[in-house]
Amino acid sequence: MAGRNIWGLKRLHLQMPSKRSNSEAIFRRWASTSSQVHENCKASLLKKLNAKIHEESDNVCIYRVPAKLQQVEAEAYNPSIVSIGPYHRGDQHLKEMEKVKLKFFHRVFKSRQEGEVKLDTVISSVEELEPKARSCYADDIKLSRDEFVEMMTIDGCFILQLLREVGGRCSSPSLTQRWMLPALRRDLIKLENQLPMLVLHKLSELIDDSSRCEYSTLSLQDLALMFFKPLLQRDSDMNAAGATTTMNAPKEEIRTCHFLDLFRSSILPEIQDQDRKRQVRMIQSVTELKEAGVIFKKSQSERALDVRSKGRVLKIPPLHIDDHKGTLFRNVVAFEQCHKNCKPDATAYLFFFDGLVNSADDVEILHYKGIVHHSLGSNKEAANLVNKLCREVDWDGEESYLHKVVCEDIDDYFMSTRAKLRARLVHYYFSNWVVGISTVAGLSALYLTLIQTGCSVADTLEHMQNYSFWYYLSVSFSLLFSRPSTPPDQEDSNEE
């Protein structure tokens, strides 16, 4: 055994140098690899550092919709029949509409002799606007200058001619079929499918179509709001000239970025900066507020987001919900989420409505008040649609224009002792007509029982006045030891 141990030690001693050399080789290889990785990483980072990065301009107002919003409802942001601008240019399912756009473009420059002169002026003007128009898009547009100018010209002429045929009632027959108009309205309001308003204003000034249109005096904003008016399905005629502050502004002063921004401005209430505060609490559901005594009224305001309150009275403009209403609000919210110069007012409104509507019962209450109208299969589907609009949308309540409505009026009343007591009574004893009838019947029975008991006590007290209290007390004790009396009918039977 000792010999084996000695031999094993010798073998281990002989193997030690080889293992040491292997370790040294591994270390040298690791050091060489580490140095190579360092150099490669340094070279790659220097290349990225020196590369030209597309910096976002201050003019950016047309964005790609964030991926997290696309995951909820991608169809709400992608155009269905027509492409406007560079983001969806060349999409396979939109190529058929390119022929229609060329027909509109041809109608704008119908006279060949005049068209050449007019087209030359239009191209020169759009070419001057090309750098500023390109800077309106958040993504780096991979189009040459010629391609970009051509795209802006054709798309802009298509939009202007469409507005004049639909809103301006041109004498020439329309090039659009009836089924196209609803889809075109939804496509032209989508965030990724916008043209800068500065391009449309310039084209509108250059293209004079007064000989073929009855209402050529209408401004571009007026025509656009008339075109998009059916999207809100308002009960009263919208005053396009007063819908937004841009209507009375001179043409050279452009305050809206594109059609989506213009439409958003037309539905917002007139808000002062001092009216904005942080909204730390959310609104309760319609059912809870009604149980507490909040009164819902239909507002007559023409602006869809003009929600007002006074004490426990909440006034809300009517809202029409259909299968495509989500498209409108989703794109407005996406614009507010991306645009740094935009207050999240539509986002605040959606969170407000999302808090109001938690169930089909809430939709039913608002429907009977004339506030909510929908063309869906059931009230539950309408509630699900409203609740889905806020999914994946971030909002921290900063500078909310609904602070007074939610926190100062409705919430203060809802948290009062009177409102809490009323809410408990309504919730537990008058939640529906069956429970209400049972509660009223129980209270009536209790009331009658109390009256009967009071009358009995009054009669008893009247008889007790003839004798003293000790007399009735002694009689009561004597009944314990007295023999019970036999009824008269039993005495007759015993005698027989």
XYZ file of C-alpha atoms in Angstrom:
496
model
C 0.000 0.000 0.000
C 2.809 2.336 0.844
C 4.453 1.622 -2.487
C 1.263 2.442 -4.326
C 0.890 5.684 -2.433
C 4.435 6.686 -3.241
C 3.905 5.822 -6.910
C 0.726 7.865 -6.967
C 2.495 10.855 -5.503
C 5.223 10.548 -8.101
C 2.662 10.469 -10.891
C 0.889 13.503 -9.443
C 4.237 15.321 -9.174
C 5.018 14.473 -12.795
C 1.602 15.737 -13.958
C 1.838 19.066 -12.111
C 4.000 20.873 -14.710
C 1.667 19.872 -17.546
C -1.390 21.176 -15.683
C 0.464 24.388 -14.874
C 1.311 24.880 -18.526
C -2.334 24.285 -19.517
C -3.478 26.920 -17.041
C -0.974 29.399 -18.387
C -2.174 28.722 -21.945
C -5.775 29.197 -20.935
C -4.913 32.465 -19.171
C -3.001 33.771 -22.203
C -5.930 32.804 -24.466
C -8.398 34.521 -22.134
C -6.254 37.653 -21.978
C -5.931 37.702 -25.742
C -9.682 37.185 -26.177
C -10.513 39.893 -23.601
C -8.226 42.366 -25.361
C -9.817 41.535 -28.709
C -13.328 41.946 -27.293
C -12.334 45.320 -25.871
C -10.984 46.534 -29.192
C -13.971 45.231 -31.147
C -16.427 46.821 -28.701
C -14.526 50.109 -28.805
C -14.517 50.153 -32.602
C -18.238 49.387 -32.757
C -19.168 52.053 -30.221
C -16.993 54.644 -31.958
C -18.705 53.840 -35.227
C -22.131 54.322 -33.617
C -20.935 57.499 -31.919
C -19.731 59.027 -35.171
C -22.779 57.893 -37.147
C -25.373 60.491 -38.074
C -28.482 60.154 -35.931
C -31.871 61.466 -37.014
C -32.703 64.132 -34.443
C -36.321 65.009 -33.813
C -37.219 68.490 -34.984
C -39.332 70.955 -33.043
C -41.820 70.801 -35.940
C -42.555 67.103 -35.447
C -46.286 66.455 -35.189
C -46.891 63.238 -37.204
C -45.790 60.087 -35.402
C -45.763 56.355 -35.585
C -48.249 54.968 -33.072
C -46.394 53.326 -30.131
C -46.207 49.534 -30.245
C -48.056 49.045 -26.951
C -51.074 50.908 -28.353
C -50.870 48.982 -31.609
C -51.093 45.716 -29.674
C -54.534 46.588 -28.321
C -56.224 47.496 -31.622
C -53.878 47.733 -34.622
C -56.701 48.269 -37.120
C -57.635 51.531 -35.424
C -54.370 53.141 -36.551
C -53.722 51.611 -39.982
C -55.539 53.085 -43.024
C -58.097 50.796 -44.614
C -58.451 52.161 -48.183
C -56.195 55.207 -48.774
C -52.628 56.147 -47.925
C -51.753 59.764 -47.129
C -48.137 60.706 -46.513
C -45.063 58.472 -46.417
C -45.776 56.022 -43.572
C -48.130 53.703 -45.490
C -47.056 54.640 -49.003
C -46.913 51.560 -51.190
C -48.941 49.231 -48.949
C -50.392 46.489 -51.101
C -54.017 46.779 -49.951
C -54.012 50.560 -50.599
C -52.769 50.546 -54.208
C -56.250 50.450 -55.715
C -57.009 53.888 -54.279
C -53.939 55.374 -55.985
C -55.908 55.379 -59.247
C -58.707 57.351 -57.590
C -56.198 59.849 -56.194
C -54.844 60.443 -59.690
C -58.384 61.095 -60.942
C -58.817 63.778 -58.249
C -55.428 65.239 -59.165
C -56.448 65.345 -62.838
C -59.695 67.133 -61.978
C -57.815 69.853 -60.107
C -55.714 70.579 -63.216
C -58.430 69.790 -65.729
C -57.608 72.524 -68.284
C -54.378 71.456 -69.961
C -53.240 74.938 -70.982
C -53.962 76.496 -67.584
C -52.944 73.324 -65.803
C -49.324 73.483 -66.924
C -48.869 77.000 -65.566
C -50.765 76.243 -62.366
C -48.926 72.942 -61.825
C -45.569 74.641 -62.252
C -46.498 77.172 -59.551
C -47.742 74.428 -57.232
C -44.581 72.350 -57.633
C -42.355 75.346 -56.920
C -44.304 76.229 -53.787
C -44.342 72.665 -52.436
C -40.640 72.362 -53.221
C -39.959 75.377 -51.031
C -41.960 73.802 -48.202
C -40.302 70.387 -48.591
C -37.668 70.720 -45.789
C -40.207 72.024 -43.279
C -42.844 69.489 -44.314
C -40.335 66.636 -44.035
C -39.399 67.779 -40.533
C -43.037 67.311 -39.443
C -42.583 63.520 -39.498
C -40.975 61.821 -36.519
C -39.359 59.057 -38.601
C -36.587 59.604 -41.120
C -38.382 59.549 -44.493
C -36.493 57.421 -47.027
C -37.737 59.342 -50.055
C -35.836 61.560 -52.454
C -36.767 65.195 -52.694
C -38.569 64.674 -56.012
C -40.561 61.727 -54.642
C -41.486 63.642 -51.510
C -42.684 66.720 -53.430
C -44.711 64.546 -55.824
C -46.314 62.680 -52.933
C -47.229 65.914 -51.114
C -48.722 67.416 -54.294
C -50.867 64.420 -55.287
C -52.067 63.660 -51.745
C -52.742 67.322 -51.024
C -54.744 67.849 -54.225
C -56.716 64.689 -53.523
C -57.654 65.908 -50.032
C -58.616 69.413 -51.150
C -60.742 68.208 -54.051
C -62.420 65.631 -51.817
C -63.314 68.287 -49.225
C -64.746 70.545 -51.902
C -66.816 67.811 -53.504
C -68.270 66.573 -50.201
C -68.396 69.744 -48.086
C -68.322 72.435 -50.768
C -70.829 70.739 -53.094
C -68.957 71.140 -56.364
C -71.135 71.115 -59.432
C -69.042 68.352 -61.034
C -70.061 64.773 -60.173
C -68.258 63.156 -57.275
C -65.513 60.635 -57.941
C -66.170 58.754 -54.720
C -68.723 56.044 -54.208
C -71.067 56.163 -51.237
C -69.345 53.357 -49.344
C -66.000 55.162 -49.571
C -66.914 58.268 -47.557
C -67.136 56.696 -44.061
C -63.852 54.845 -44.634
C -62.168 57.977 -46.011
C -63.248 60.019 -43.001
C -61.731 57.448 -40.636
C -58.531 57.123 -42.685
C -57.955 60.872 -42.941
C -58.245 61.261 -39.158
C -55.613 58.624 -38.303
C -52.324 59.800 -36.832
C -50.019 57.922 -39.210
C -52.032 59.070 -42.235
C -51.627 62.836 -41.983
C -50.342 65.610 -44.223
C -48.872 68.763 -42.643
C -51.443 71.530 -42.515
C -48.926 74.029 -43.886
C -48.839 72.089 -47.172
C -52.630 71.971 -47.389
C -52.906 75.693 -46.672
C -50.413 76.528 -49.407
C -52.181 74.283 -51.935
C -55.541 75.743 -50.943
C -54.269 79.250 -51.654
C -52.814 78.286 -55.035
C -55.666 76.171 -56.387
C -58.576 78.463 -57.187
C -61.690 76.421 -57.881
C -64.340 79.112 -57.470
C -65.851 78.477 -60.898
C -66.976 74.975 -59.997
C -67.838 75.269 -56.285
C -70.750 77.022 -54.667
C -69.092 77.532 -51.281
C -65.568 78.512 -52.273
C -65.539 81.202 -49.576
C -65.291 78.557 -46.861
C -61.822 78.218 -45.371
C -59.865 74.993 -45.326
C -60.678 74.486 -41.632
C -64.389 74.992 -42.251
C -64.412 72.471 -45.086
C -62.449 69.965 -43.022
C -64.738 70.215 -39.991
C -67.807 69.882 -42.199
C -66.264 66.774 -43.743
C -65.454 65.166 -40.373
C -68.684 66.237 -38.656
C -70.451 62.830 -39.139
C -67.758 61.144 -37.035
C -69.249 62.667 -33.868
C -72.922 62.339 -34.920
C -73.864 65.525 -33.093
C -77.494 66.389 -32.555
C -77.125 70.062 -33.407
C -75.317 71.672 -36.289
C -71.744 72.372 -35.404
C -70.620 75.927 -35.820
C -67.460 75.293 -37.753
C -66.323 78.878 -37.569
C -66.363 78.837 -33.790
C -65.222 75.284 -33.213
C -61.593 76.197 -32.801
C -59.521 79.333 -32.444
C -57.923 78.685 -35.802
C -61.130 79.503 -37.649
C -60.887 83.236 -37.148
C -57.124 83.345 -37.559
C -55.616 84.658 -40.779
C -54.527 82.067 -43.308
C -50.855 82.720 -42.786
C -51.222 81.945 -39.073
C -51.552 78.188 -38.808
C -52.115 76.919 -35.293
C -53.040 73.308 -35.947
C -50.595 70.704 -37.206
C -52.900 68.504 -39.290
C -56.488 67.292 -39.558
C -56.300 65.159 -36.402
C -55.059 68.129 -34.390
C -57.766 70.336 -35.936
C -60.475 67.832 -35.074
C -59.151 67.446 -31.527
C -59.189 71.236 -31.075
C -62.825 71.362 -32.196
C -64.053 68.988 -29.469
C -62.070 70.394 -26.551
C -63.724 72.882 -24.184
C -62.318 76.356 -23.741
C -59.916 75.796 -20.857
C -57.960 78.397 -18.939
C -54.535 77.415 -17.613
C -55.530 78.359 -14.077
C -58.374 75.821 -14.238
C -55.904 72.936 -14.556
C -54.811 71.055 -11.444
C -53.558 67.601 -10.633
C -56.398 65.086 -10.485
C -55.399 62.607 -7.795
C -58.709 60.705 -7.693
C -60.852 59.015 -10.302
C -64.584 59.366 -10.766
C -66.980 56.771 -9.370
C -69.342 54.742 -11.512
C -72.715 56.076 -12.627
C -74.553 53.614 -10.386
C -72.627 54.688 -7.276
C -73.028 58.380 -8.033
C -76.761 58.012 -8.684
C -77.226 56.138 -5.396
C -75.461 59.008 -3.619
C -77.801 61.550 -5.225
C -75.724 62.903 -8.136
C -77.958 64.259 -10.908
C -76.937 63.557 -14.515
C -77.995 65.999 -17.213
C -77.434 66.167 -20.943
C -75.282 69.173 -21.815
C -76.160 71.362 -24.776
C -72.516 72.212 -25.469
C -71.307 71.640 -29.022
C -67.901 70.481 -27.812
C -67.893 66.765 -27.076
C -65.423 66.983 -24.173
C -67.053 69.940 -22.397
C -67.980 68.236 -19.100
C -69.197 70.590 -16.372
C -70.509 70.268 -12.823
C -72.101 72.369 -10.127
C -72.509 70.780 -6.741
C -74.095 67.390 -7.338
C -75.273 68.186 -10.879
C -73.090 66.677 -13.632
C -73.608 67.888 -17.216
C -72.145 65.730 -19.995
C -72.434 66.303 -23.767
C -74.026 63.396 -25.672
C -71.690 60.631 -26.836
C -72.540 58.374 -29.781
C -70.804 54.989 -29.610
C -70.475 52.724 -32.628
C -68.029 50.178 -34.042
C -65.757 52.935 -35.384
C -65.934 55.439 -32.539
C -62.898 53.849 -30.935
C -60.822 54.708 -34.027
C -61.398 58.426 -33.509
C -60.573 58.532 -29.796
C -57.658 56.097 -30.052
C -55.875 58.283 -32.594
C -56.538 61.470 -30.638
C -55.108 59.832 -27.507
C -52.117 58.475 -29.462
C -51.404 62.014 -30.690
C -51.563 63.364 -27.136
C -49.261 60.590 -25.922
C -46.629 61.411 -28.561
C -46.831 65.202 -29.021
C -44.944 67.109 -26.336
C -46.808 70.385 -26.991
C -50.207 68.790 -26.466
C -52.140 68.606 -23.187
C -53.679 65.145 -22.511
C -57.255 66.460 -22.384
C -58.866 63.748 -24.520
C -56.973 61.173 -22.444
C -58.394 62.683 -19.251
C -61.896 62.577 -20.760
C -61.565 58.889 -21.668
C -60.362 57.995 -18.160
C -63.272 60.031 -16.785
C -65.768 58.110 -18.931
C -64.024 54.830 -18.180
C -64.595 55.484 -14.477
C -68.250 56.366 -15.066
C -69.061 53.264 -17.119
C -68.302 50.001 -15.324
C -71.254 47.888 -16.399
C -74.254 47.655 -18.688
C -76.389 49.281 -15.975
C -74.247 52.418 -16.148
C -74.728 52.620 -19.913
C -78.477 52.160 -19.473
C -78.716 55.021 -16.977
C -76.770 57.382 -19.230
C -78.842 56.286 -22.225
C -82.124 57.210 -20.513
C -80.606 60.573 -19.607
C -79.881 61.199 -23.304
C -76.099 61.210 -22.757
C -75.003 57.913 -24.342
C -76.305 56.535 -27.622
C -74.927 53.418 -29.275
C -75.603 51.160 -32.229
C -74.008 48.064 -30.719
C -75.739 44.817 -29.847
C -76.140 45.475 -26.127
C -75.259 47.870 -23.334
C -72.595 45.417 -22.181
C -70.782 45.702 -25.530
C -70.869 49.489 -25.264
C -69.407 49.322 -21.746
C -66.659 46.938 -22.915
C -65.766 49.285 -25.778
C -65.443 52.276 -23.439
C -63.333 50.312 -20.940
C -61.054 49.033 -23.704
C -60.176 52.524 -24.949
C -57.933 53.234 -21.935
C -56.011 49.966 -22.106
C -52.222 50.471 -22.324
C -52.678 54.250 -22.050
C -50.563 56.045 -19.446
C -51.977 59.059 -17.644
C -50.810 60.519 -14.333
C -53.512 63.165 -13.923
C -51.151 66.132 -14.310
C -52.885 69.403 -15.188
C -56.293 67.827 -15.670
C -59.043 70.106 -16.915
C -61.544 67.825 -15.140
C -60.077 68.489 -11.688
C -62.947 70.744 -10.617
C -65.568 68.304 -11.871
C -64.078 65.199 -10.272
C -62.367 66.442 -7.116
C -63.948 69.752 -6.103
C -67.618 69.117 -6.890
C -68.634 65.493 -7.386
C -66.090 63.844 -5.112
C -66.629 66.348 -2.280
C -70.379 65.730 -2.435
C -69.909 61.958 -2.750
C -67.759 61.876 0.413
C -70.234 63.895 2.490
C -72.166 62.190 5.307
C -75.520 62.889 3.684
C -74.453 61.318 0.389
C -72.970 58.243 2.101
C -76.149 57.666 4.147
C -78.329 58.084 1.062
C -76.109 55.725 -0.939
C -76.383 52.985 1.722
C -80.144 53.300 1.932
C -80.572 53.200 -1.832
C -78.067 50.389 -2.329
C -79.491 48.033 0.311
C -83.198 48.943 0.384
C -84.056 50.557 -2.967
C -81.654 48.954 -5.447
C -84.549 47.870 -7.728
C -88.334 48.024 -7.788
C -88.797 44.599 -6.139
C -86.563 45.468 -3.211
C -88.139 48.927 -3.057
C -91.693 47.525 -2.856
C -90.615 45.065 -0.142
C -88.995 47.874 1.816
C -92.076 50.107 1.534
C -94.350 47.196 2.503
C -92.206 46.399 5.531
C -92.156 50.027 6.643
C -95.943 50.261 6.185
C -96.502 47.103 8.236
C -94.215 48.409 10.960
C -96.039 51.747 10.944
C -99.470 50.082 11.252
C -98.172 47.786 14.008
C -96.930 50.768 15.967
C -100.297 52.513 15.578
C -102.153 49.418 16.737
C -99.835 48.997 19.700
C -100.260 52.639 20.630
C -104.077 52.379 20.493
C -104.030 49.262 22.678
C -101.814 50.935 25.236
C -104.111 53.986 25.246
C -107.219 51.825 25.882
C -105.477 49.937 28.643
C -104.354 53.108 30.355
C -107.940 54.422 30.242
C -109.294 51.316 32.093
C -106.438 51.369 34.586
C -107.588 54.752 35.853
C -110.561 53.124 37.742
C -108.317 51.032 40.020
C -104.932 51.434 41.545
C -101.803 49.859 40.241
C -101.513 47.510 43.260
C -104.941 46.098 42.515
C -103.936 44.994 39.018
C -100.680 43.633 40.403
C -102.462 41.485 43.042
C -104.928 40.204 40.426
C -102.040 39.201 38.197
C -100.448 37.176 41.016
C -103.752 35.560 41.982
C -104.179 34.253 38.435
C -101.141 32.051 39.005
C -102.908 30.051 41.734
C -106.513 30.204 40.537
C -108.265 27.283 38.831
C -108.811 27.829 35.128
C -112.455 28.446 34.254
C -114.389 25.975 32.117
C -115.866 27.260 28.862
C -119.693 27.371 28.831
C -120.125 24.865 25.999
C -118.064 22.294 27.868
C -120.192 22.781 31.047
C -123.409 22.029 29.054
C -121.924 18.848 27.642
C -120.894 17.692 31.124
C -124.419 18.214 32.470
C -125.912 16.105 29.715
